[in-house]
mmCIF file of C-alpha atoms and ligand atoms in Angstrom:
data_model
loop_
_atom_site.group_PDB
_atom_site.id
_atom_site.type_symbol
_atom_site.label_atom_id
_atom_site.label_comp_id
_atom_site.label_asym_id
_atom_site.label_seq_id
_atom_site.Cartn_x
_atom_site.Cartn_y
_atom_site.Cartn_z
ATOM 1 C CA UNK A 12 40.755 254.185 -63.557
ATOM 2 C CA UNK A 13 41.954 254.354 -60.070
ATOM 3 C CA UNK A 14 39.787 256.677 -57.547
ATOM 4 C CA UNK A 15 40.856 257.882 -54.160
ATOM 5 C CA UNK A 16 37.483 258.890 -52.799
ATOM 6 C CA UNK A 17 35.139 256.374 -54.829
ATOM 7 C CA UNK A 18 34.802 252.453 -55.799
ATOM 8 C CA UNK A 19 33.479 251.662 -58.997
ATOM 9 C CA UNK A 20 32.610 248.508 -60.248
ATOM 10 C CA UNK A 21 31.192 246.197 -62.531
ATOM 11 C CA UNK A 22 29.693 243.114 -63.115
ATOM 12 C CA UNK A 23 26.582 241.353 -64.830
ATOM 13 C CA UNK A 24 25.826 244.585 -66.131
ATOM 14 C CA UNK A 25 25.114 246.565 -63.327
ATOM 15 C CA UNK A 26 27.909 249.198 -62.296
ATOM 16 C CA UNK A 27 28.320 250.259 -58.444
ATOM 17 C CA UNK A 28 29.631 253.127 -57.512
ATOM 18 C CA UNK A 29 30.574 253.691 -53.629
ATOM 19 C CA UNK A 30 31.324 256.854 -52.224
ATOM 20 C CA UNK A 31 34.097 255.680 -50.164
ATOM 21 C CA UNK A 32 34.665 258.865 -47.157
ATOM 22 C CA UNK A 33 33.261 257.116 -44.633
ATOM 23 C CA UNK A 34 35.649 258.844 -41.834
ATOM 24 C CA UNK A 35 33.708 262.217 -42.956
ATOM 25 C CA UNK A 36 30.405 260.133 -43.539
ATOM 26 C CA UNK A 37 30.884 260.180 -47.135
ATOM 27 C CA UNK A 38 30.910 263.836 -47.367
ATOM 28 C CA UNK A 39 31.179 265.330 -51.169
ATOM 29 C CA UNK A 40 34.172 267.253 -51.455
ATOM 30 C CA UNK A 41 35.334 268.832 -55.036
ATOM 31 C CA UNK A 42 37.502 265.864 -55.609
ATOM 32 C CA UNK A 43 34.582 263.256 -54.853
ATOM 33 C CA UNK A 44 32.045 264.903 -57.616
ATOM 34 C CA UNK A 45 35.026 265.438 -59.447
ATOM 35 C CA UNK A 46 35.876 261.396 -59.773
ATOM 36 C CA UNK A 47 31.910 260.842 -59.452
ATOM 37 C CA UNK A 48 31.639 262.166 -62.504
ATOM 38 C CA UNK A 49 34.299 260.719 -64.058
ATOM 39 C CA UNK A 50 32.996 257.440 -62.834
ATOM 40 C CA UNK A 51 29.374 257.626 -64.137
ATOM 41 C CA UNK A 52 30.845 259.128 -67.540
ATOM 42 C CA UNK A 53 32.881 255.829 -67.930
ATOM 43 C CA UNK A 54 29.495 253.689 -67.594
ATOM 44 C CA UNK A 55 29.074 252.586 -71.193
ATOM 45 C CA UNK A 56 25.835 251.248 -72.416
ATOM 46 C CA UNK A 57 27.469 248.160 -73.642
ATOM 47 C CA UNK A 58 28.502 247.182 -70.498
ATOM 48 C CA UNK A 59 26.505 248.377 -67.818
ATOM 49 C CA UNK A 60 22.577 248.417 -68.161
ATOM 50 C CA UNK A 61 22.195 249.966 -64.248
ATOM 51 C CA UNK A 62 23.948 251.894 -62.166
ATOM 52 C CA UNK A 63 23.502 251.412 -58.470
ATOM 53 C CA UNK A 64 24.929 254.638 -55.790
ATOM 54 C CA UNK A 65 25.597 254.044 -52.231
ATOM 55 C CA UNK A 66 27.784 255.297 -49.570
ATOM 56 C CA UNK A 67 30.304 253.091 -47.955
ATOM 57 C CA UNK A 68 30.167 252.153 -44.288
ATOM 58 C CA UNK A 69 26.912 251.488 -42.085
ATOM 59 C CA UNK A 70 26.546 254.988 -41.330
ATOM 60 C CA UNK A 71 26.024 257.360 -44.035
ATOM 61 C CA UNK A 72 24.764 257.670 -48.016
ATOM 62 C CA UNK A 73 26.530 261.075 -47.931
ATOM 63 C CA UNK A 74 26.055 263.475 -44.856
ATOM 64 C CA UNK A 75 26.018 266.294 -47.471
ATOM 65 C CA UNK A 76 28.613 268.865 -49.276
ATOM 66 C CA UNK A 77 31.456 268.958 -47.119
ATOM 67 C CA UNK A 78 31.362 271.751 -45.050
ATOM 68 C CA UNK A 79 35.173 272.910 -44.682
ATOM 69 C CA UNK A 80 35.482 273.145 -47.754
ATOM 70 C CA UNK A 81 33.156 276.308 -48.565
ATOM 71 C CA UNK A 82 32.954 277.506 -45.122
ATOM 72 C CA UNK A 83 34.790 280.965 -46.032
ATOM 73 C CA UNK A 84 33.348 281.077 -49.557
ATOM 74 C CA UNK A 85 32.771 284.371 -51.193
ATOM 75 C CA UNK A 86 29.441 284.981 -53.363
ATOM 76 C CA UNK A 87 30.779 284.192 -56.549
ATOM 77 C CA UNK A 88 32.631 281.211 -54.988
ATOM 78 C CA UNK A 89 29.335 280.058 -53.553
ATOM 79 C CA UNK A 90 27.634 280.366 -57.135
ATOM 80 C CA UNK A 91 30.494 279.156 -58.958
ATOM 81 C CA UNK A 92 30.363 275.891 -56.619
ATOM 82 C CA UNK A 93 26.281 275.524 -57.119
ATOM 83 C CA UNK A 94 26.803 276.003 -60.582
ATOM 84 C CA UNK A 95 29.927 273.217 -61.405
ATOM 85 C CA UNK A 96 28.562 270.891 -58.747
ATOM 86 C CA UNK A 97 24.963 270.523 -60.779
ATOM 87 C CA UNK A 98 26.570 270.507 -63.879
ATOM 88 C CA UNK A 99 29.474 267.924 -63.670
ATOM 89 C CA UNK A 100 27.072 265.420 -61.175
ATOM 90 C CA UNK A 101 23.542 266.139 -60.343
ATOM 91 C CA UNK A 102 22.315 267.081 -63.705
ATOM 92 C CA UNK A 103 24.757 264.859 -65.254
ATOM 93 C CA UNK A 104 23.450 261.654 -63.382
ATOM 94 C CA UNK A 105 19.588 263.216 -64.055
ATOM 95 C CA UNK A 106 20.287 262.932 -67.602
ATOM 96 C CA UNK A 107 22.111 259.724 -68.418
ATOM 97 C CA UNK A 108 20.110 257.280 -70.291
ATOM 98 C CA UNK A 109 21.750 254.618 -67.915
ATOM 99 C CA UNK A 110 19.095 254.010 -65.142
ATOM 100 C CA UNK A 111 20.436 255.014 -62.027
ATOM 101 C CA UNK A 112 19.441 253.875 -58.071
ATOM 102 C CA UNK A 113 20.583 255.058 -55.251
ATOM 103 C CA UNK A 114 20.527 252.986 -52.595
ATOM 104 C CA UNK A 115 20.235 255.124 -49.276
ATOM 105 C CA UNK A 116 21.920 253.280 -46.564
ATOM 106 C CA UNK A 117 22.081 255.656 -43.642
ATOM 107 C CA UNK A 118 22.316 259.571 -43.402
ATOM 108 C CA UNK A 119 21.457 261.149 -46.809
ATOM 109 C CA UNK A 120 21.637 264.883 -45.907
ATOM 110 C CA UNK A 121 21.926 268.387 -47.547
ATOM 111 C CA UNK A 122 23.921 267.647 -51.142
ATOM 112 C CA UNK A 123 23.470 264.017 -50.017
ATOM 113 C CA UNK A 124 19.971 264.035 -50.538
ATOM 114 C CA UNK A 125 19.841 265.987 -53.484
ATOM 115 C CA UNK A 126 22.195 263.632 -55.168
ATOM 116 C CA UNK A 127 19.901 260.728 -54.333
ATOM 117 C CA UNK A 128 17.309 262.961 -55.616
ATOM 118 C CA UNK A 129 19.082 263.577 -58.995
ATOM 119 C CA UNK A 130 19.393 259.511 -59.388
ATOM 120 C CA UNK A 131 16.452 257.898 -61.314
ATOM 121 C CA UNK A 132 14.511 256.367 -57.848
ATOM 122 C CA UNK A 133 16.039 255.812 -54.236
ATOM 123 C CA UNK A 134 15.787 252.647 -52.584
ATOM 124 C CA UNK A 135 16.487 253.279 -48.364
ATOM 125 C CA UNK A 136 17.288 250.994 -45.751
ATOM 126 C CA UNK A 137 15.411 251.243 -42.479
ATOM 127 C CA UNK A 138 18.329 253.114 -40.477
ATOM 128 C CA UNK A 139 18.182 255.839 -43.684
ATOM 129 C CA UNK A 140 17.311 259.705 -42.354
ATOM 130 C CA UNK A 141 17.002 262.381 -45.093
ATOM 131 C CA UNK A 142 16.822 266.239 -45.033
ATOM 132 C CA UNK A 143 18.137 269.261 -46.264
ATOM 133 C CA UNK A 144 19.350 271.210 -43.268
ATOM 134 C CA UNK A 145 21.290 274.366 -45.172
ATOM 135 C CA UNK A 146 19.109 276.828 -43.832
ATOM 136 C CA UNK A 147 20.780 275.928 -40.510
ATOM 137 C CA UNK A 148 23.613 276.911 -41.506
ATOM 138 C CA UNK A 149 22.614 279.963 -42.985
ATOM 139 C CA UNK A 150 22.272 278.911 -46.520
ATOM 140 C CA UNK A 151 19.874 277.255 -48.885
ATOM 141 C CA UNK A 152 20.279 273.846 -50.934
ATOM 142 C CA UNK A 153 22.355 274.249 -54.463
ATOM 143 C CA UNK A 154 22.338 271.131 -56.018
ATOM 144 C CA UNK A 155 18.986 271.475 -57.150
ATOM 145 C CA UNK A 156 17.438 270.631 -53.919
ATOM 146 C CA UNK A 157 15.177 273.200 -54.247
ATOM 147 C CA UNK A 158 13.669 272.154 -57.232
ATOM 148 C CA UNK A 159 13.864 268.109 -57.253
ATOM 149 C CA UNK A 160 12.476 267.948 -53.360
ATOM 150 C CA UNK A 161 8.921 269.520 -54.779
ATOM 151 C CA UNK A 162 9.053 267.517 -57.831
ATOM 152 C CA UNK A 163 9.027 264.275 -55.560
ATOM 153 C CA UNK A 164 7.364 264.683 -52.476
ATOM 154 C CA UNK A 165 5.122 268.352 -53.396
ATOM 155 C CA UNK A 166 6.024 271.554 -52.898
ATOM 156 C CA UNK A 167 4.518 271.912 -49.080
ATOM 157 C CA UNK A 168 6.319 269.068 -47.721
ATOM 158 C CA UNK A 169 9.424 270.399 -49.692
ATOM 159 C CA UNK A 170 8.707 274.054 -47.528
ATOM 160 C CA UNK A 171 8.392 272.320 -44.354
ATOM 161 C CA UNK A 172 11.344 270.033 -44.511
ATOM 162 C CA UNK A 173 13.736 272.793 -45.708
ATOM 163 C CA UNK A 174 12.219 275.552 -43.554
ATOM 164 C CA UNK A 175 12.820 273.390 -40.310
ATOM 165 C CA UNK A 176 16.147 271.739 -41.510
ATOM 166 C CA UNK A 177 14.696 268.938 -40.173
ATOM 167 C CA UNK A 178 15.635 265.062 -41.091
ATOM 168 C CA UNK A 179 12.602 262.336 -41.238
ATOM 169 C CA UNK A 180 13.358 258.620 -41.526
ATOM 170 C CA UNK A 181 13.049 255.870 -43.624
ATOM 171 C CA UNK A 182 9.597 255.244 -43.595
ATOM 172 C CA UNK A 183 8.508 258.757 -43.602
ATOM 173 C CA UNK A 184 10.450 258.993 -47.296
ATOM 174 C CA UNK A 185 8.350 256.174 -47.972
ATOM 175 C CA UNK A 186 4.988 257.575 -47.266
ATOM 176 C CA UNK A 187 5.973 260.894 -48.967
ATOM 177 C CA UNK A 188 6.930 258.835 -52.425
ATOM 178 C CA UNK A 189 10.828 260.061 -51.896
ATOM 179 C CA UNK A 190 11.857 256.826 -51.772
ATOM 180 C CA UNK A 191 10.031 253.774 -53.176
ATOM 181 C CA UNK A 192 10.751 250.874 -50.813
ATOM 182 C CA UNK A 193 12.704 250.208 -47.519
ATOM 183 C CA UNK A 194 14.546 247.369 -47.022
ATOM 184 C CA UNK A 195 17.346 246.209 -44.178
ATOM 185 C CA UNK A 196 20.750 247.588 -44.524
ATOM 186 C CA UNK A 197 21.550 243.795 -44.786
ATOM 187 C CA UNK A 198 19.244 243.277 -47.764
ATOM 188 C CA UNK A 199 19.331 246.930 -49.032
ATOM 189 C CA UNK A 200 21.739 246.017 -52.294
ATOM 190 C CA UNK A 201 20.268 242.281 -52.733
ATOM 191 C CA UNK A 202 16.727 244.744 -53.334
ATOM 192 C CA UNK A 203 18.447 247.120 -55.600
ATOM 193 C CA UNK A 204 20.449 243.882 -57.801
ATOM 194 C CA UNK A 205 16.889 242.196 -57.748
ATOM 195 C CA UNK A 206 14.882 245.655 -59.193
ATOM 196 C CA UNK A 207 18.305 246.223 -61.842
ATOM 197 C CA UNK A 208 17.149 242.739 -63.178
ATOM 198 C CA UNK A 209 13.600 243.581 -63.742
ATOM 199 C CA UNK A 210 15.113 246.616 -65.450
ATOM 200 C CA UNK A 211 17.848 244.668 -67.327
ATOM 201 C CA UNK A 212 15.822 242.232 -69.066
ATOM 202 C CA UNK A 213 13.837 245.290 -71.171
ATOM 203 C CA UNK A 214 15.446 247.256 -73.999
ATOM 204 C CA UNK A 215 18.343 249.741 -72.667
ATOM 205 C CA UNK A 216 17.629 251.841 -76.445
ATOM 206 C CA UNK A 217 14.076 252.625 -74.720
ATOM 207 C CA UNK A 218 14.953 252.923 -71.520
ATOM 208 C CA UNK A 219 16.880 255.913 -72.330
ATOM 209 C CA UNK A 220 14.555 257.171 -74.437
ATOM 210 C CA UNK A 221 12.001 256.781 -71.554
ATOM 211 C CA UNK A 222 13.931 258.488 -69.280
ATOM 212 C CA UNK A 223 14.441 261.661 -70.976
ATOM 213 C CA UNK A 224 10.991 261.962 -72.286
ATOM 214 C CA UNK A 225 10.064 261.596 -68.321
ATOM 215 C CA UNK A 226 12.900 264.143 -67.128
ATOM 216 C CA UNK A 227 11.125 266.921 -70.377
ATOM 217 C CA UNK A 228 8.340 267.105 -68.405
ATOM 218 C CA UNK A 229 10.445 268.847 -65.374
ATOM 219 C CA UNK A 230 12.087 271.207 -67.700
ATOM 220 C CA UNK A 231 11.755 275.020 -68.349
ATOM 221 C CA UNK A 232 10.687 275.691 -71.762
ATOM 222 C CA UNK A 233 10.318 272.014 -73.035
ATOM 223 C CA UNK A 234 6.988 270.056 -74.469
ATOM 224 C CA UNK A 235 7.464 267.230 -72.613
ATOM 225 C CA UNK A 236 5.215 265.357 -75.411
ATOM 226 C CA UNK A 237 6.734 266.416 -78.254
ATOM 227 C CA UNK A 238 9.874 265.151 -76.561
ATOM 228 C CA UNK A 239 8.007 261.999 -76.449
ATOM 229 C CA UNK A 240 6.884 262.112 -79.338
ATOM 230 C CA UNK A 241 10.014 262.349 -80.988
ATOM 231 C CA UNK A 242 11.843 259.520 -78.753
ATOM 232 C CA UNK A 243 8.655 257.119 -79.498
ATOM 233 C CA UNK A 244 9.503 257.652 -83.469
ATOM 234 C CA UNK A 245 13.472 257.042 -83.045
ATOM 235 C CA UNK A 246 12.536 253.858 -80.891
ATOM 236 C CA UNK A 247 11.211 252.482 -84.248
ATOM 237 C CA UNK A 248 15.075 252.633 -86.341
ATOM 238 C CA UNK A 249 16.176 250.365 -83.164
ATOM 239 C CA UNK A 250 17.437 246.889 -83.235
ATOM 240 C CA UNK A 251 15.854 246.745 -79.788
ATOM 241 C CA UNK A 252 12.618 247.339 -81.572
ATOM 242 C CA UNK A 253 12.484 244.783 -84.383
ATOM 243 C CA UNK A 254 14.125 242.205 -81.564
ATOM 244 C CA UNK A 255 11.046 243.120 -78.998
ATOM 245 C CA UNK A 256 8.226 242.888 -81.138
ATOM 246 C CA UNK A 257 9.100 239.656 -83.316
ATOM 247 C CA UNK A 258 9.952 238.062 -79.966
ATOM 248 C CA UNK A 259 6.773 238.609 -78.814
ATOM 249 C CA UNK A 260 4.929 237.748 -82.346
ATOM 250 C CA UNK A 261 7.241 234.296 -82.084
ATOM 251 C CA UNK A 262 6.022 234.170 -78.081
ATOM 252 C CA UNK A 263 9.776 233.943 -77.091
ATOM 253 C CA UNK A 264 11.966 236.052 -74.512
ATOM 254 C CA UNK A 265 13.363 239.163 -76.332
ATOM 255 C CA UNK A 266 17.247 239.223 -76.163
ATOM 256 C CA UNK A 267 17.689 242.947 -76.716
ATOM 257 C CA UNK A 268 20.692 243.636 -78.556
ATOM 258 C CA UNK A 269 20.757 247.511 -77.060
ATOM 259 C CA UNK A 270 20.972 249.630 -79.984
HETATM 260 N N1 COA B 1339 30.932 268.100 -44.309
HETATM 261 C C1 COA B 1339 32.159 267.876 -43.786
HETATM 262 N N2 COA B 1339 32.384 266.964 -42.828
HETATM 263 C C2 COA B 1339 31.346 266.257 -42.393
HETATM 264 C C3 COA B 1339 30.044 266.426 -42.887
HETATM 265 C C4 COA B 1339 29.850 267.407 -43.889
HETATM 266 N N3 COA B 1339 28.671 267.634 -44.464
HETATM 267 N N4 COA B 1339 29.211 265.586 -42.239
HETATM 268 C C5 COA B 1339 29.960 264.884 -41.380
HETATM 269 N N5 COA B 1339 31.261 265.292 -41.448
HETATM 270 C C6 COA B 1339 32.407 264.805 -40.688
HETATM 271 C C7 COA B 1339 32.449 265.377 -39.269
HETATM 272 O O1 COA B 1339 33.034 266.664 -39.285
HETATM 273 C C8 COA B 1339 33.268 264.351 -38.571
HETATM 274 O O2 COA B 1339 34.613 264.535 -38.923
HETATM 275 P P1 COA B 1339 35.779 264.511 -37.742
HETATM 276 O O3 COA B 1339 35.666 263.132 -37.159
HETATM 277 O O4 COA B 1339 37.039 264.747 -38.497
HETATM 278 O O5 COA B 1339 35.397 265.581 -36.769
HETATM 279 C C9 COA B 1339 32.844 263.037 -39.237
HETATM 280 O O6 COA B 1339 32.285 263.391 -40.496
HETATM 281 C C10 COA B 1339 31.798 262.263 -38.454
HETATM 282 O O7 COA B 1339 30.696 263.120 -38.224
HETATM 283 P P2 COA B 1339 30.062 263.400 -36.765
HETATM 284 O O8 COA B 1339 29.369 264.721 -36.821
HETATM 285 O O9 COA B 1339 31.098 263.231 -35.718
HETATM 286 O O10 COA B 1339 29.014 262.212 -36.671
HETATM 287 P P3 COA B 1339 27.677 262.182 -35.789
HETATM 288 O O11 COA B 1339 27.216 260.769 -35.822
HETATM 289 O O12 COA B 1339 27.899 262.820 -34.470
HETATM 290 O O13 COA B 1339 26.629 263.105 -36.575
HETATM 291 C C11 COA B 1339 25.495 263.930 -38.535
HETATM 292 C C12 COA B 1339 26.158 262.721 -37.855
HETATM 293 C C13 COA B 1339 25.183 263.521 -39.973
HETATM 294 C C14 COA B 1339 24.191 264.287 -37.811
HETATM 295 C C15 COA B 1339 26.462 265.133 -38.506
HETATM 296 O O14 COA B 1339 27.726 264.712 -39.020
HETATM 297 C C16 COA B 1339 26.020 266.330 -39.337
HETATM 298 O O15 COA B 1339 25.131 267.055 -38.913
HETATM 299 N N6 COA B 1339 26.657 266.541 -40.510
HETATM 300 C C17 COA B 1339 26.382 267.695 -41.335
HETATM 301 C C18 COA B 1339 25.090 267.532 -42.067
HETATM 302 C C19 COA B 1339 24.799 268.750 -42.902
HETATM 303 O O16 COA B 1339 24.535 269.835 -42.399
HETATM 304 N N7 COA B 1339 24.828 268.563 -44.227
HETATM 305 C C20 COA B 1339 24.509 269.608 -45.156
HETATM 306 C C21 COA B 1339 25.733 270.251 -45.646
HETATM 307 S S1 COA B 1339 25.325 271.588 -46.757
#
């Protein structure tokens, strides 16, 4: 399919999608989530076994929703926008069974950040700043920035960095666990290839399974161990499965089969 505001492509199994506005810094209009989540819909499990998100250019992941295009919003237009915009991509990336990174390679701000927030783990390069300035501008995050920014660095450092709209840098992200290694901008998608292998040479059936009994345990209303519970029992009908463990009883390399 051909985009206009994204890249998307694959090869060895791992899919990368680019968010490809670098004159606005990457900036996620309606169209952009739009063919964002047309693009991570298309990932099949067949064929891609990660998914790696980035921005395009040297300057910017995404610099946030893009502000001319809600600027004269009404309530229910402000709602409506929150409400399609986690639907279509945030939770929609949050809940694919297709492990996703996003590697962070400059400015990650306001619906930036929460995007990188709904992918699986962030990987940053050393010129990456992060933040979620809405309150400057007189509103509050509403791609779930509010509720993923406590989940992953706790919920006073979430308070102080969207009370004082503030941006800290690479290495700060580090130290609060919102991103789980820095790298170069140079070597910032050789890290994220190298971690996809790690991740590509395990069973994609379990992986999935892994990653929404993980996600249960940040939902309203759900027994996060009964969800794993349940996943640990399907994992047992796999091919995956009877692959893994009579690979390991005839001490060879599993070659998972991913169903
Ligand atoms: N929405 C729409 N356009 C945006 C944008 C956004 N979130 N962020 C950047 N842009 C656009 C700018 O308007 C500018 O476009 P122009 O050249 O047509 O005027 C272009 O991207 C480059 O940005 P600029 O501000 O000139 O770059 P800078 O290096 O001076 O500053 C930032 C970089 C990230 C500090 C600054 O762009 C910024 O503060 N962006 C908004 C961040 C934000 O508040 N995000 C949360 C939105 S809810």
């Amino acid at each position: 399919m051909q985009y206009k505001n994204i890249l998307s492509e694959t090869k060895n199994g791992i899919t990368t999608i680019t968010i490809n506005r670098p004159s606005k810094l990457n900036a996620l209009n309606t169209d952009t989530i739009g063919e964002l989540h047309a693009a991570f819909d298309a990932a099949d499990s067949r064929n891609t076994k990660v998914i790696i998100l980035t921005g395009s250019g040297e300057k910017a992941f995404v610099a946030g929703a893009d502000i001319s295009e809600f600027a004269d919003f009404s309530v229910e237009e402000g709602q409506d926008l929150a409400a399609r915009g986690q639907e279509l991509l945030f939770d929609f990336v949050e809940n694919l069974p297709i492990p996703v990174i996003a590697a962070v390679n400059g400015f990650a701000l306001g619906g930036g950040l929460e995007l990188a927030m709904a992918c699986h783990f962030r990987i940053a390069s050393d010129n990456a700043k992060m933040g979620l300035p809405e309150v400057s501008l007189g509103v509050i995050p509403g791609y779930g920035g509010t509720q993923r920014l406590g989940q992953l660095v706790g919920k006073g450092r979430a308070m102080e960095m969207i009370m004082t709209a503030g941006m800290i840098d690479a290495e700060q992200a580090l130290n609060y666990g919102l991103v789980n290694h820095v790298t170069t901008q140079d070597e910032l998608l050789d890290l994220c290839h190298k971690i996809a292998g790690k991740i590509m040479r395990n069973s994609s059936t379990a992986i999935g399974a892994a990653i929404k009994s993980i996600n249960a345990n940040f939902k309203e209303g759900v027994d996060g161990f009964n969800v794993e519970i349940e996943a640990f029992g399907r994992c047992f009908g796999t091919e995956d499965f009877k692959e893994g463990t009579t690979a390991f009883l005839e001490k060879r390399k599993a070659d998972f089969p991913g169903n």
